[in-house]
Tab-separated table of C-alpha atoms and ligand atoms in Angstrom:
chain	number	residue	atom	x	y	z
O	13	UNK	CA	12.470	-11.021	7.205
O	14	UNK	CA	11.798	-10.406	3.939
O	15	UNK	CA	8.806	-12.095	2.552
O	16	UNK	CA	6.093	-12.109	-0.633
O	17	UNK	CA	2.586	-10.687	-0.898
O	18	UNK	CA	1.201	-13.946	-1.432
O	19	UNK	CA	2.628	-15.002	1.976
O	20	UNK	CA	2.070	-11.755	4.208
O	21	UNK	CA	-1.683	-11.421	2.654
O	22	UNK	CA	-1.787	-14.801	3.539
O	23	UNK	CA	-1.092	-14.682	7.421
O	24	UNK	CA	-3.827	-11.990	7.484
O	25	UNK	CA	-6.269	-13.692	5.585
O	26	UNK	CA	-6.183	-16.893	8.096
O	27	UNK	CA	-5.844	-14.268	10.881
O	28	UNK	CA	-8.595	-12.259	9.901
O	29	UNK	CA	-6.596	-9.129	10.057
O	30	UNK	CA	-5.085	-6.681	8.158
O	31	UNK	CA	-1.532	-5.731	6.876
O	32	UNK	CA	-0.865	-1.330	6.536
O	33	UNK	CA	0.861	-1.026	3.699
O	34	UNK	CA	2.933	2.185	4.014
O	35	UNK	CA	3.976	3.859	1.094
O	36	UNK	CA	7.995	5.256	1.230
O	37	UNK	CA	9.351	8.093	-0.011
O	38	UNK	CA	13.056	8.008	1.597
O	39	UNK	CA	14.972	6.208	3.912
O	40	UNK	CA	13.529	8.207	7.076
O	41	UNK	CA	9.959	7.417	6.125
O	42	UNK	CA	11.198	3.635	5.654
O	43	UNK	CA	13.191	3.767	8.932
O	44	UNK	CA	9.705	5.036	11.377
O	45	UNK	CA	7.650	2.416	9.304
O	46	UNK	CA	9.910	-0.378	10.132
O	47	UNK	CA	10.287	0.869	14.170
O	48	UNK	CA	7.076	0.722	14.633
O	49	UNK	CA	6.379	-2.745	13.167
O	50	UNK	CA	9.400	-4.392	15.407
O	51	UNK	CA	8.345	-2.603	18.211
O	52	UNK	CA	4.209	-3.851	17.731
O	53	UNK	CA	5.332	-7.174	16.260
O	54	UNK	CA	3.567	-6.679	13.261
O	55	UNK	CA	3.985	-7.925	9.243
O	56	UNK	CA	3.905	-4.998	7.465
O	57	UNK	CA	4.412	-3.860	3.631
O	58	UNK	CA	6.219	-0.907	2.605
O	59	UNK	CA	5.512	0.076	-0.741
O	60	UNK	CA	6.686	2.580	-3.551
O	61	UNK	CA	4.659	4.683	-5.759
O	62	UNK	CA	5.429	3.955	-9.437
O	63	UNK	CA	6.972	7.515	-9.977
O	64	UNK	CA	10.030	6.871	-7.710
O	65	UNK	CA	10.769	3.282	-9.276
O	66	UNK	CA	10.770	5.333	-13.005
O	67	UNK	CA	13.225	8.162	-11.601
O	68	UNK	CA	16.018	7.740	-9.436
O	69	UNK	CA	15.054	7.786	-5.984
O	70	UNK	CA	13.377	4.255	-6.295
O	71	UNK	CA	17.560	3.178	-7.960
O	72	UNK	CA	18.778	4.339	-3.825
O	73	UNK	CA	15.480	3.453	-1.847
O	74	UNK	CA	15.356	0.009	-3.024
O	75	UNK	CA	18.479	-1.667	-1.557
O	76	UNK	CA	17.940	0.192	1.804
O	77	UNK	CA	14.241	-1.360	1.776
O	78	UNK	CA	15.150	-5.010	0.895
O	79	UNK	CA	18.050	-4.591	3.620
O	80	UNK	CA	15.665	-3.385	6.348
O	81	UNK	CA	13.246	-5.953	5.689
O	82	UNK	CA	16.330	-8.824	5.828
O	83	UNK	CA	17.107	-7.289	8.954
O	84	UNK	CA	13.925	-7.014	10.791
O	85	UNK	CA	12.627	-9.624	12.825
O	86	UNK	CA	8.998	-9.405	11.442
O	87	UNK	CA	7.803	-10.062	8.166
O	88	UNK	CA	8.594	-7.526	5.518
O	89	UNK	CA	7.197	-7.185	2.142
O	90	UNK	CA	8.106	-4.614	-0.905
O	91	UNK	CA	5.675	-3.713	-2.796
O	92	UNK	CA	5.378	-1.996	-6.344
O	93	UNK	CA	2.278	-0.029	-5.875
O	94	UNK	CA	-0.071	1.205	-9.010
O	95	UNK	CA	2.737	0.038	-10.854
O	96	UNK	CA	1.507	1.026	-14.758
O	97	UNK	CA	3.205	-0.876	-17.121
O	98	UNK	CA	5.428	-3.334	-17.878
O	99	UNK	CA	8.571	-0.785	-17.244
O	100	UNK	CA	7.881	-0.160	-13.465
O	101	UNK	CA	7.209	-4.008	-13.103
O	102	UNK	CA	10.134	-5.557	-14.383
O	103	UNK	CA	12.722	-2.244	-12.648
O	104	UNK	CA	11.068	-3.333	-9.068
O	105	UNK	CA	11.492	-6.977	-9.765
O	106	UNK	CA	14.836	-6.596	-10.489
O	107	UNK	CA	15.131	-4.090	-7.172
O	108	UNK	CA	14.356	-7.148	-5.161
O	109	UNK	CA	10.104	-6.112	-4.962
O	110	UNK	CA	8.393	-9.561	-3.665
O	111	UNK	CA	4.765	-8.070	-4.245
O	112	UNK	CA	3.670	-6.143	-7.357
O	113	UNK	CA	0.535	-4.301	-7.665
O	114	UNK	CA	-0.523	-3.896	-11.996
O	115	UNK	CA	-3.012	-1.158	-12.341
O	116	UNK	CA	-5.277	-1.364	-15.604
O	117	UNK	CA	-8.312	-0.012	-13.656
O	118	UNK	CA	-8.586	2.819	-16.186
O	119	UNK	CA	-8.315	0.849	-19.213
O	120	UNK	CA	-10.961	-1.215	-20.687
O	121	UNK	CA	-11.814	-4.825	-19.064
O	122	UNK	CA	-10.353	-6.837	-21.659
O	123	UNK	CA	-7.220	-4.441	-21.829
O	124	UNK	CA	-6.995	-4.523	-17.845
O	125	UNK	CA	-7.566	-8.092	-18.229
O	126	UNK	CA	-4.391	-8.655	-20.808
O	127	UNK	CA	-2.230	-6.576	-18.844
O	128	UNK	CA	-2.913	-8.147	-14.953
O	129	UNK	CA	-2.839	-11.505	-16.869
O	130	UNK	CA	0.778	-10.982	-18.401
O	131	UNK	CA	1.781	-9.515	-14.976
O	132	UNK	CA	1.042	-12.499	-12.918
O	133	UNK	CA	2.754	-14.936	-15.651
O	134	UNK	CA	5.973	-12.782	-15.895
O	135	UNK	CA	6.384	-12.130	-11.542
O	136	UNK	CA	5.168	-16.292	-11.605
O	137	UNK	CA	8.630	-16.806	-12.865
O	138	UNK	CA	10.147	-15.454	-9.838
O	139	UNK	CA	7.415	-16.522	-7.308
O	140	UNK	CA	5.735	-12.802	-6.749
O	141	UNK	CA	2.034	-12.403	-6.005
O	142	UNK	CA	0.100	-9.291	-8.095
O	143	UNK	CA	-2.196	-6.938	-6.865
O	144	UNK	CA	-4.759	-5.652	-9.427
O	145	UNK	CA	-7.453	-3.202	-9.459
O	146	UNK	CA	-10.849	-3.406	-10.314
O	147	UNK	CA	-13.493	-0.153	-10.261
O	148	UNK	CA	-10.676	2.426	-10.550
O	149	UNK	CA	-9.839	4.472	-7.045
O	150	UNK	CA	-9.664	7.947	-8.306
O	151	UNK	CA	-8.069	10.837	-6.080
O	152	UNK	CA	-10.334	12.860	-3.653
O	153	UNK	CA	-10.151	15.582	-5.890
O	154	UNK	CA	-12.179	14.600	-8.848
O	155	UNK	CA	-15.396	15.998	-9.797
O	156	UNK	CA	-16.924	12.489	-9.878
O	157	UNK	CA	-16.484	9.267	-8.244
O	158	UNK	CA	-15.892	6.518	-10.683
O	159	UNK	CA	-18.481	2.886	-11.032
O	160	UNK	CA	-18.262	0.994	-7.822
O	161	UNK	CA	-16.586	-2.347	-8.177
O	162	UNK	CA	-19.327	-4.770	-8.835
O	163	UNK	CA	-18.882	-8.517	-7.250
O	164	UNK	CA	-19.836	-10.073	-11.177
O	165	UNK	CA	-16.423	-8.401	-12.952
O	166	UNK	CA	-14.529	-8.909	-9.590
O	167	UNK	CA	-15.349	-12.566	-9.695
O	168	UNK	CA	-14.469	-12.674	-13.707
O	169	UNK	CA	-11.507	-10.537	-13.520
O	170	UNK	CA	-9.987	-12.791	-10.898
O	171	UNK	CA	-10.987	-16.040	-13.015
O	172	UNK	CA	-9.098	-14.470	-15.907
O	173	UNK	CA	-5.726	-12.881	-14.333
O	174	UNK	CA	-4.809	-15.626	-10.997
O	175	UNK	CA	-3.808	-11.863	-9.425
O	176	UNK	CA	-3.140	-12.793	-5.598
O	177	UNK	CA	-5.588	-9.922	-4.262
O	178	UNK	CA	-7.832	-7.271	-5.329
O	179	UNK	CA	-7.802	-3.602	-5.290
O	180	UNK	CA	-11.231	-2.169	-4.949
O	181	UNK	CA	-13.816	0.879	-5.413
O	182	UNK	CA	-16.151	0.475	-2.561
O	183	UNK	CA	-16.683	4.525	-1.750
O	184	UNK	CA	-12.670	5.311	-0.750
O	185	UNK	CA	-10.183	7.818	-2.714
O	186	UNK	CA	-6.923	8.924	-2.487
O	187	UNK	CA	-6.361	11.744	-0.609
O	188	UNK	CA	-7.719	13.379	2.508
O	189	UNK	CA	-11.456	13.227	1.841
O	190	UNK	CA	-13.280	16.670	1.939
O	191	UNK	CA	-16.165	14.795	4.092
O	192	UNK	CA	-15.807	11.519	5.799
O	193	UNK	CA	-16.525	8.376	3.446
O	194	UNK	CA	-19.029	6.164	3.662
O	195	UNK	CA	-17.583	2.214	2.798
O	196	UNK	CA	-19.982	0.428	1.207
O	197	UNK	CA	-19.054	-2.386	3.753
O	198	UNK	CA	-22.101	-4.916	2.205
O	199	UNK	CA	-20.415	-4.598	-1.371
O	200	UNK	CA	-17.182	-5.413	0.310
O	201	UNK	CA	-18.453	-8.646	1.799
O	202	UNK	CA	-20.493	-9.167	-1.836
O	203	UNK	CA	-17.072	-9.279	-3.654
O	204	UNK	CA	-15.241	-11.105	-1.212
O	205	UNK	CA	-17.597	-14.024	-1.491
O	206	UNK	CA	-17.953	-13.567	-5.199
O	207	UNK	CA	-13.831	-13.466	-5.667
O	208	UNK	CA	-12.889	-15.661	-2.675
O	209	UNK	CA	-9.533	-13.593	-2.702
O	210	UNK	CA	-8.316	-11.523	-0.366
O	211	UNK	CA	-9.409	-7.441	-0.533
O	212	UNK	CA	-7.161	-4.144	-0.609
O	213	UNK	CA	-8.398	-0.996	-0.009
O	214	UNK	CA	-6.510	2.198	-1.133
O	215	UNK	CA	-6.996	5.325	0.308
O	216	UNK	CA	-6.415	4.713	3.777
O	217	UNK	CA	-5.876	8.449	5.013
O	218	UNK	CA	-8.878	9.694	6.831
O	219	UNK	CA	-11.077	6.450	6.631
O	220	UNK	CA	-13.028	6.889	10.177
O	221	UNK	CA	-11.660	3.758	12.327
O	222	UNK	CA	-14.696	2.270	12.996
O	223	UNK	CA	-15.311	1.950	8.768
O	224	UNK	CA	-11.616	0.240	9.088
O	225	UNK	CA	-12.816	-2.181	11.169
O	226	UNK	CA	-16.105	-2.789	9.627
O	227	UNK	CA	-14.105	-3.304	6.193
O	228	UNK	CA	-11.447	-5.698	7.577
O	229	UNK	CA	-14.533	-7.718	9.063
O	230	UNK	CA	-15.936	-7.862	5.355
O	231	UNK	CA	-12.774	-9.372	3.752
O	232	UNK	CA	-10.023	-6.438	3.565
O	233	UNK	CA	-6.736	-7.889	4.075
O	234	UNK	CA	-4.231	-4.695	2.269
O	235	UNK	CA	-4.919	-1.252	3.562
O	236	UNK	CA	-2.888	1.571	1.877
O	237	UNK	CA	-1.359	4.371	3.761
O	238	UNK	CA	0.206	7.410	1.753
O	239	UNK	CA	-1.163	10.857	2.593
O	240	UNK	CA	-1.567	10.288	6.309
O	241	UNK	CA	2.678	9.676	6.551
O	242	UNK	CA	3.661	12.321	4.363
O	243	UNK	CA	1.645	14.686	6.501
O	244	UNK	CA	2.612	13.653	9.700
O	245	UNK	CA	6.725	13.535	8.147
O	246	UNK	CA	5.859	17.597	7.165
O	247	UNK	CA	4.416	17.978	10.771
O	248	UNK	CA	7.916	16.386	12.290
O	249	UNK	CA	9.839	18.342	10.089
O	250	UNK	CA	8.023	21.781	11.273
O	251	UNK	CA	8.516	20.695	14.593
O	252	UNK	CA	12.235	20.690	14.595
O	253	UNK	CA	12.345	23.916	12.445
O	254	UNK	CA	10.028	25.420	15.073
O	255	UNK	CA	12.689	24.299	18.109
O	256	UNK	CA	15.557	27.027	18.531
O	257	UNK	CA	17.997	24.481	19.747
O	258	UNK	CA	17.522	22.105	16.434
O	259	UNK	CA	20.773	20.520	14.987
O	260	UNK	CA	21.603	21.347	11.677
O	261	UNK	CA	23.389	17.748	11.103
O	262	UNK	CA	20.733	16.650	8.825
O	263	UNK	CA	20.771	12.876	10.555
O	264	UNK	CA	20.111	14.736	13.807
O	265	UNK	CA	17.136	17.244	12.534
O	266	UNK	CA	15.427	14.136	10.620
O	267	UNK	CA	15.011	12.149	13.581
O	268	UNK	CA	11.414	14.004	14.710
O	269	UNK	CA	9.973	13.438	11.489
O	270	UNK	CA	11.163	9.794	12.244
O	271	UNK	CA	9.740	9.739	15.255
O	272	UNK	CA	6.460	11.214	13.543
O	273	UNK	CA	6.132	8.526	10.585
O	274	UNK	CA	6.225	6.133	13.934
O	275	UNK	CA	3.756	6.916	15.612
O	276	UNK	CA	1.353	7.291	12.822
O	277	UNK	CA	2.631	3.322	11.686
O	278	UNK	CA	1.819	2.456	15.494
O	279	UNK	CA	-1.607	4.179	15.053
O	280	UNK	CA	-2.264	2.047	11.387
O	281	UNK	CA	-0.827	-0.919	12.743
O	282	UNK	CA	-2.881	-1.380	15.562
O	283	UNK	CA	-6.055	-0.211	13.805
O	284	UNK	CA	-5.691	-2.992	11.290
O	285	UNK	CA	-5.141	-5.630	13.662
O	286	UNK	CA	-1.305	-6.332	12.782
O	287	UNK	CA	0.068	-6.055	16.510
O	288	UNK	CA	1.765	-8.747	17.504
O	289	UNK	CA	0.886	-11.135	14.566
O	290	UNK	CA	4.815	-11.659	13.384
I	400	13P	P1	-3.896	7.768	0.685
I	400	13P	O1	-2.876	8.698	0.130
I	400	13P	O2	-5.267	8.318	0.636
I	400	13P	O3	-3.522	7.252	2.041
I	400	13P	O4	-3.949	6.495	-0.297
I	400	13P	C1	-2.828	5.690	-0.404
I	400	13P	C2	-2.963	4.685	-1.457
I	400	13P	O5	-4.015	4.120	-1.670
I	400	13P	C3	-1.763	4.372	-2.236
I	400	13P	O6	-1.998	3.496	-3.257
Protein backbone atom coordinates (compact mmCIF):
# COMPACT_ATOMS: atom_id res chain seq x y z
CA UNK A 1 0.00 0.00 0.00
CA UNK A 2 1.03 3.13 -0.78
CA UNK A 3 1.54 5.44 2.07
CA UNK A 4 3.29 9.05 3.24
CA UNK A 5 6.54 9.75 5.06
CA UNK A 6 4.80 11.22 7.82
CA UNK A 7 2.96 7.89 8.31
CA UNK A 8 5.79 5.20 7.56
CA UNK A 9 8.38 7.40 9.81
CA UNK A 10 5.71 7.28 12.06
CA UNK A 11 5.22 3.40 12.59
CA UNK A 12 9.01 3.36 13.20
CA UNK A 13 9.20 6.04 15.49
CA UNK A 14 6.49 4.28 17.96
CA UNK A 15 8.27 1.01 17.03
CA UNK A 16 11.56 2.10 17.73
CA UNK A 17 12.85 0.89 14.46
CA UNK A 18 13.98 1.87 11.36
CA UNK A 19 12.65 2.16 7.71
CA UNK A 20 15.78 1.43 4.60
CA UNK A 21 15.10 3.71 2.27
CA UNK A 22 16.40 2.31 -1.05
CA UNK A 23 17.23 4.53 -3.65
CA UNK A 24 15.93 3.27 -7.50
CA UNK A 25 17.43 3.58 -10.52
CA UNK A 26 15.07 1.28 -12.86
CA UNK A 27 12.38 -0.96 -12.64
CA UNK A 28 14.71 -4.09 -11.73
CA UNK A 29 16.27 -2.27 -8.81
CA UNK A 30 12.53 -1.30 -7.76
CA UNK A 31 11.30 -4.87 -8.42
CA UNK A 32 14.30 -6.74 -5.73
CA UNK A 33 13.53 -3.78 -3.27
CA UNK A 34 9.91 -4.47 -3.19
CA UNK A 35 10.51 -8.67 -3.01
CA UNK A 36 12.31 -8.40 -0.31
CA UNK A 37 10.02 -6.14 1.76
CA UNK A 38 6.80 -8.57 1.02
CA UNK A 39 8.74 -11.40 1.64
CA UNK A 40 10.25 -9.81 5.39
CA UNK A 41 6.99 -7.95 5.98
CA UNK A 42 8.57 -4.82 6.18
CA UNK A 43 7.49 -0.81 5.39
CA UNK A 44 9.95 0.30 3.27
CA UNK A 45 10.71 3.62 1.12
CA UNK A 46 12.02 3.61 -2.25
CA UNK A 47 13.37 6.75 -3.24
CA UNK A 48 14.78 8.67 -6.38
CA UNK A 49 17.77 10.76 -6.65
CA UNK A 50 16.87 14.27 -7.91
CA UNK A 51 18.81 13.72 -11.27
CA UNK A 52 16.36 11.05 -12.60
CA UNK A 53 13.12 13.13 -11.60
CA UNK A 54 14.91 16.27 -13.85
CA UNK A 55 15.63 13.82 -16.93
CA UNK A 56 13.53 11.26 -18.21
CA UNK A 57 14.00 8.15 -16.49
CA UNK A 58 12.20 9.53 -13.29
CA UNK A 59 8.90 10.47 -16.39
CA UNK A 60 8.92 6.02 -16.78
CA UNK A 61 10.12 5.01 -13.16
CA UNK A 62 7.49 6.88 -11.46
CA UNK A 63 4.22 5.17 -12.49
CA UNK A 64 5.88 1.68 -12.14
CA UNK A 65 6.87 2.81 -8.42
CA UNK A 66 3.45 4.22 -7.31
CA UNK A 67 1.93 0.92 -8.99
CA UNK A 68 4.21 -1.44 -7.03
CA UNK A 69 3.64 0.23 -3.91
CA UNK A 70 -0.51 0.05 -4.62
CA UNK A 71 0.12 -3.42 -5.17
CA UNK A 72 2.17 -4.56 -2.34
CA UNK A 73 0.79 -5.69 0.73
CA UNK A 74 3.20 -3.65 3.00
CA UNK A 75 3.53 -0.14 3.34
CA UNK A 76 5.19 1.70 0.52
CA UNK A 77 6.44 5.15 0.42
CA UNK A 78 8.07 7.33 -2.63
CA UNK A 79 10.33 9.46 -1.82
CA UNK A 80 12.03 12.56 -3.60
CA UNK A 81 15.44 12.35 -2.18
CA UNK A 82 17.97 15.59 -1.99
CA UNK A 83 15.42 17.00 -4.03
CA UNK A 84 17.11 20.78 -4.78
CA UNK A 85 14.67 23.08 -5.71
CA UNK A 86 11.41 23.85 -6.25
CA UNK A 87 11.52 22.05 -9.93
CA UNK A 88 12.28 18.46 -8.65
CA UNK A 89 9.60 19.05 -5.85
CA UNK A 90 6.66 19.98 -7.60
CA UNK A 91 7.68 17.09 -10.96
CA UNK A 92 7.65 14.24 -8.03
CA UNK A 93 4.52 15.58 -6.50
CA UNK A 94 2.84 15.49 -9.50
CA UNK A 95 4.53 11.74 -10.18
CA UNK A 96 2.47 10.61 -7.26
CA UNK A 97 5.84 11.10 -4.51
CA UNK A 98 4.07 10.94 -0.86
CA UNK A 99 7.46 11.94 0.92
CA UNK A 100 9.79 14.75 -0.23
CA UNK A 101 13.15 15.32 1.05
CA UNK A 102 14.29 19.59 0.37
CA UNK A 103 17.99 19.88 0.64
CA UNK A 104 19.32 23.51 1.55
CA UNK A 105 22.14 22.01 3.70
CA UNK A 106 24.67 23.89 1.57
CA UNK A 107 23.06 27.14 1.59
CA UNK A 108 23.07 29.53 4.36
CA UNK A 109 20.63 28.91 7.54
CA UNK A 110 18.25 31.50 6.79
CA UNK A 111 18.29 30.51 2.97
CA UNK A 112 17.92 26.67 4.01
CA UNK A 113 15.44 27.90 6.35
CA UNK A 114 13.18 29.81 3.47
CA UNK A 115 13.46 27.05 1.20
CA UNK A 116 12.46 23.80 3.76
CA UNK A 117 9.81 26.31 5.04
CA UNK A 118 8.12 26.91 1.51
CA UNK A 119 8.55 23.12 0.90
CA UNK A 120 6.52 21.93 3.76
CA UNK A 121 3.66 24.69 3.02
CA UNK A 122 3.46 23.80 -0.75
CA UNK A 123 3.55 19.42 -0.16
CA UNK A 124 0.96 20.60 3.11
CA UNK A 125 -1.48 21.18 0.36
CA UNK A 126 -1.44 17.69 -0.68
CA UNK A 127 -0.75 16.07 2.77
CA UNK A 128 3.20 15.12 2.12
CA UNK A 129 5.72 15.10 4.97
CA UNK A 130 9.45 16.85 4.09
CA UNK A 131 12.66 15.67 4.88
CA UNK A 132 15.33 18.39 5.38
CA UNK A 133 18.91 18.48 6.07
CA UNK A 134 20.82 20.05 8.55
CA UNK A 135 25.00 19.88 8.76
CA UNK A 136 25.38 19.03 5.05
CA UNK A 137 26.37 15.08 4.27
CA UNK A 138 29.09 15.53 1.80
CA UNK A 139 30.34 12.46 -0.41
CA UNK A 140 33.22 10.20 0.90
CA UNK A 141 35.37 11.73 -1.44
CA UNK A 142 35.93 15.19 -0.18
CA UNK A 143 39.02 16.48 1.23
CA UNK A 144 37.14 17.61 4.37
CA UNK A 145 34.24 16.63 6.33
CA UNK A 146 31.79 19.40 6.72
CA UNK A 147 30.46 21.03 10.66
CA UNK A 148 28.69 18.31 12.51
CA UNK A 149 25.03 19.00 13.00
CA UNK A 150 24.77 20.70 16.29
CA UNK A 151 21.45 19.87 18.53
CA UNK A 152 20.94 24.15 19.00
CA UNK A 153 20.29 24.78 14.90
CA UNK A 154 18.61 21.28 14.71
CA UNK A 155 16.19 22.31 17.38
CA UNK A 156 15.74 25.98 15.59
CA UNK A 157 15.66 24.73 12.15
CA UNK A 158 12.84 22.38 13.02
CA UNK A 159 10.93 25.29 15.01
CA UNK A 160 11.17 27.33 11.82
CA UNK A 161 10.35 24.78 8.78
CA UNK A 162 7.47 21.97 10.61
CA UNK A 163 9.80 19.48 8.16
CA UNK A 164 8.50 15.88 9.29
CA UNK A 165 12.21 14.52 9.95
CA UNK A 166 15.72 15.46 9.87
CA UNK A 167 18.63 14.65 7.78
CA UNK A 168 21.82 14.75 9.71
CA UNK A 169 25.82 15.10 9.85
CA UNK A 170 26.78 12.95 12.71
CA UNK A 171 30.30 11.45 11.07
CA UNK A 172 28.48 9.49 7.82
CA UNK A 173 29.06 10.32 3.91
CA UNK A 174 27.98 9.19 0.84
CA UNK A 175 29.81 6.69 -0.64
CA UNK A 176 31.80 3.66 0.39
CA UNK A 177 33.96 5.11 3.16
CA UNK A 178 37.80 4.69 2.65
CA UNK A 179 37.95 3.62 6.56
CA UNK A 180 35.05 2.60 8.64
CA UNK A 181 33.07 5.65 10.29
CA UNK A 182 32.80 6.43 13.53
CA UNK A 183 28.81 7.77 14.40
CA UNK A 184 28.89 10.17 16.79
CA UNK A 185 25.99 8.12 18.41
CA UNK A 186 25.86 10.77 21.74
CA UNK A 187 25.25 13.76 19.22
CA UNK A 188 22.59 11.65 17.67
CA UNK A 189 20.71 11.16 20.92
CA UNK A 190 21.67 15.17 21.72
CA UNK A 191 19.60 16.22 18.62
CA UNK A 192 16.94 13.88 18.95
CA UNK A 193 16.04 15.24 22.34
CA UNK A 194 16.77 18.77 21.27
CA UNK A 195 14.39 18.33 17.90
CA UNK A 196 11.95 15.73 19.29
CA UNK A 197 11.58 14.62 15.52
CA UNK A 198 12.41 11.70 14.10
CA UNK A 199 16.33 11.24 12.58
CA UNK A 200 17.61 10.16 8.96
CA UNK A 201 20.84 9.19 8.31
CA UNK A 202 22.30 9.20 4.72
CA UNK A 203 25.03 7.28 3.75
CA UNK A 204 24.05 3.97 4.66
CA UNK A 205 26.66 1.90 2.49
CA UNK A 206 29.38 0.54 4.63
CA UNK A 207 28.12 1.86 8.11
CA UNK A 208 29.50 -1.21 10.40
CA UNK A 209 26.09 -2.90 11.74
CA UNK A 210 26.70 -2.59 15.12
CA UNK A 211 26.99 1.64 14.54
CA UNK A 212 23.39 0.92 12.75
CA UNK A 213 22.09 -0.31 15.66
CA UNK A 214 23.65 1.98 18.08
CA UNK A 215 22.18 4.94 15.83
CA UNK A 216 18.61 3.56 15.54
CA UNK A 217 18.79 3.21 19.50
CA UNK A 218 19.67 7.08 19.57
CA UNK A 219 16.64 8.26 17.52
CA UNK A 220 17.33 7.25 13.69
CA UNK A 221 14.18 6.37 12.12
CA UNK A 222 15.29 6.91 7.86
CA UNK A 223 18.40 5.10 6.82
CA UNK A 224 19.50 5.70 3.16
CA UNK A 225 20.74 3.00 0.95
CA UNK A 226 22.31 3.96 -2.56
CA UNK A 227 25.85 2.72 -3.21
CA UNK A 228 25.48 -0.62 -1.49
CA UNK A 229 22.43 -1.62 -4.35
CA UNK A 230 24.04 -0.28 -7.24
CA UNK A 231 27.05 -2.39 -6.40
CA UNK A 232 25.51 -5.44 -5.63
CA UNK A 233 23.01 -4.79 -9.19
CA UNK A 234 26.82 -4.52 -11.10
CA UNK A 235 27.84 -7.74 -9.15
CA UNK A 236 24.40 -9.59 -10.50
CA UNK A 237 24.90 -8.30 -13.74
CA UNK A 238 28.68 -9.77 -13.94
CA UNK A 239 27.38 -12.82 -12.73
CA UNK A 240 25.14 -13.60 -15.60
CA UNK A 241 27.74 -12.24 -18.13
CA UNK A 242 30.22 -14.57 -16.43
CA UNK A 243 27.60 -17.80 -16.96
CA UNK A 244 28.04 -19.37 -20.59
CA UNK A 245 24.49 -20.52 -20.68
CA UNK A 246 23.02 -16.76 -19.93
CA UNK A 247 19.86 -15.73 -21.97
CA UNK A 248 20.16 -12.91 -24.04
CA UNK A 249 16.23 -11.99 -23.55
CA UNK A 250 17.05 -9.03 -21.55
CA UNK A 251 13.94 -9.91 -18.94
CA UNK A 252 15.69 -13.26 -18.53
CA UNK A 253 19.53 -11.94 -18.03
CA UNK A 254 18.16 -9.11 -15.51
CA UNK A 255 16.70 -11.44 -13.20
CA UNK A 256 20.30 -12.15 -11.15
CA UNK A 257 20.84 -8.65 -10.66
CA UNK A 258 17.19 -8.86 -9.29
CA UNK A 259 17.88 -11.43 -7.28
CA UNK A 260 21.10 -9.41 -6.09
CA UNK A 261 19.27 -5.96 -5.18
CA UNK A 262 17.17 -8.68 -2.92
CA UNK A 263 19.21 -9.93 -0.97
CA UNK A 264 21.06 -6.84 -0.14
CA UNK A 265 17.18 -5.19 0.78
CA UNK A 266 16.82 -8.48 3.01
CA UNK A 267 20.27 -7.70 4.55
CA UNK A 268 19.11 -3.62 5.19
CA UNK A 269 15.83 -4.60 6.16
CA UNK A 270 16.58 -6.76 8.83
CA UNK A 271 19.49 -4.66 10.10
CA UNK A 272 17.16 -1.76 10.66
CA UNK A 273 14.62 -3.59 12.42
CA UNK A 274 11.79 -3.41 9.60
CA UNK A 275 11.03 -7.32 9.47
CA UNK A 276 7.82 -8.06 9.98
CA UNK A 277 6.57 -4.58 11.15
CA UNK A 278 3.84 -4.16 8.07
P1 LIG B 1 25.10 5.76 0.08
O1 LIG B 1 25.26 5.89 -1.39
O2 LIG B 1 26.37 5.98 0.82
O3 LIG B 1 24.41 4.50 0.48
O4 LIG B 1 24.16 6.98 0.56
C1 LIG B 1 22.85 7.01 0.12
C2 LIG B 1 22.17 8.25 0.48
O5 LIG B 1 22.36 8.79 1.55
C3 LIG B 1 21.23 8.81 -0.49
O6 LIG B 1 20.72 10.02 -0.12
Amino acid sequence: MLVTLQEIIGMADAGNYCIPAFNVYNTECLMGVLAAAEEEKAPVIIQLYPRLVKEEVGYYLSPAIVAGAHKASVPVCFHLDHGPTELEVTRALRWGATGIMLDGSAHSFEKNVEMTKHTVEVCSYVGVGVEGEIGHVGSVNDDVMGEMTTPEEAAEFVRQTGVTCLAVLVGNAHGHYKKPPCLDIDRIKAIREATGIPLVLHGGSGIPDDQVKAAINAGIRKMNIATDLCCVFAEGTKATLDDPKRSIAVDIFMKKPIEYVKALAVEKIRLAGASGKA
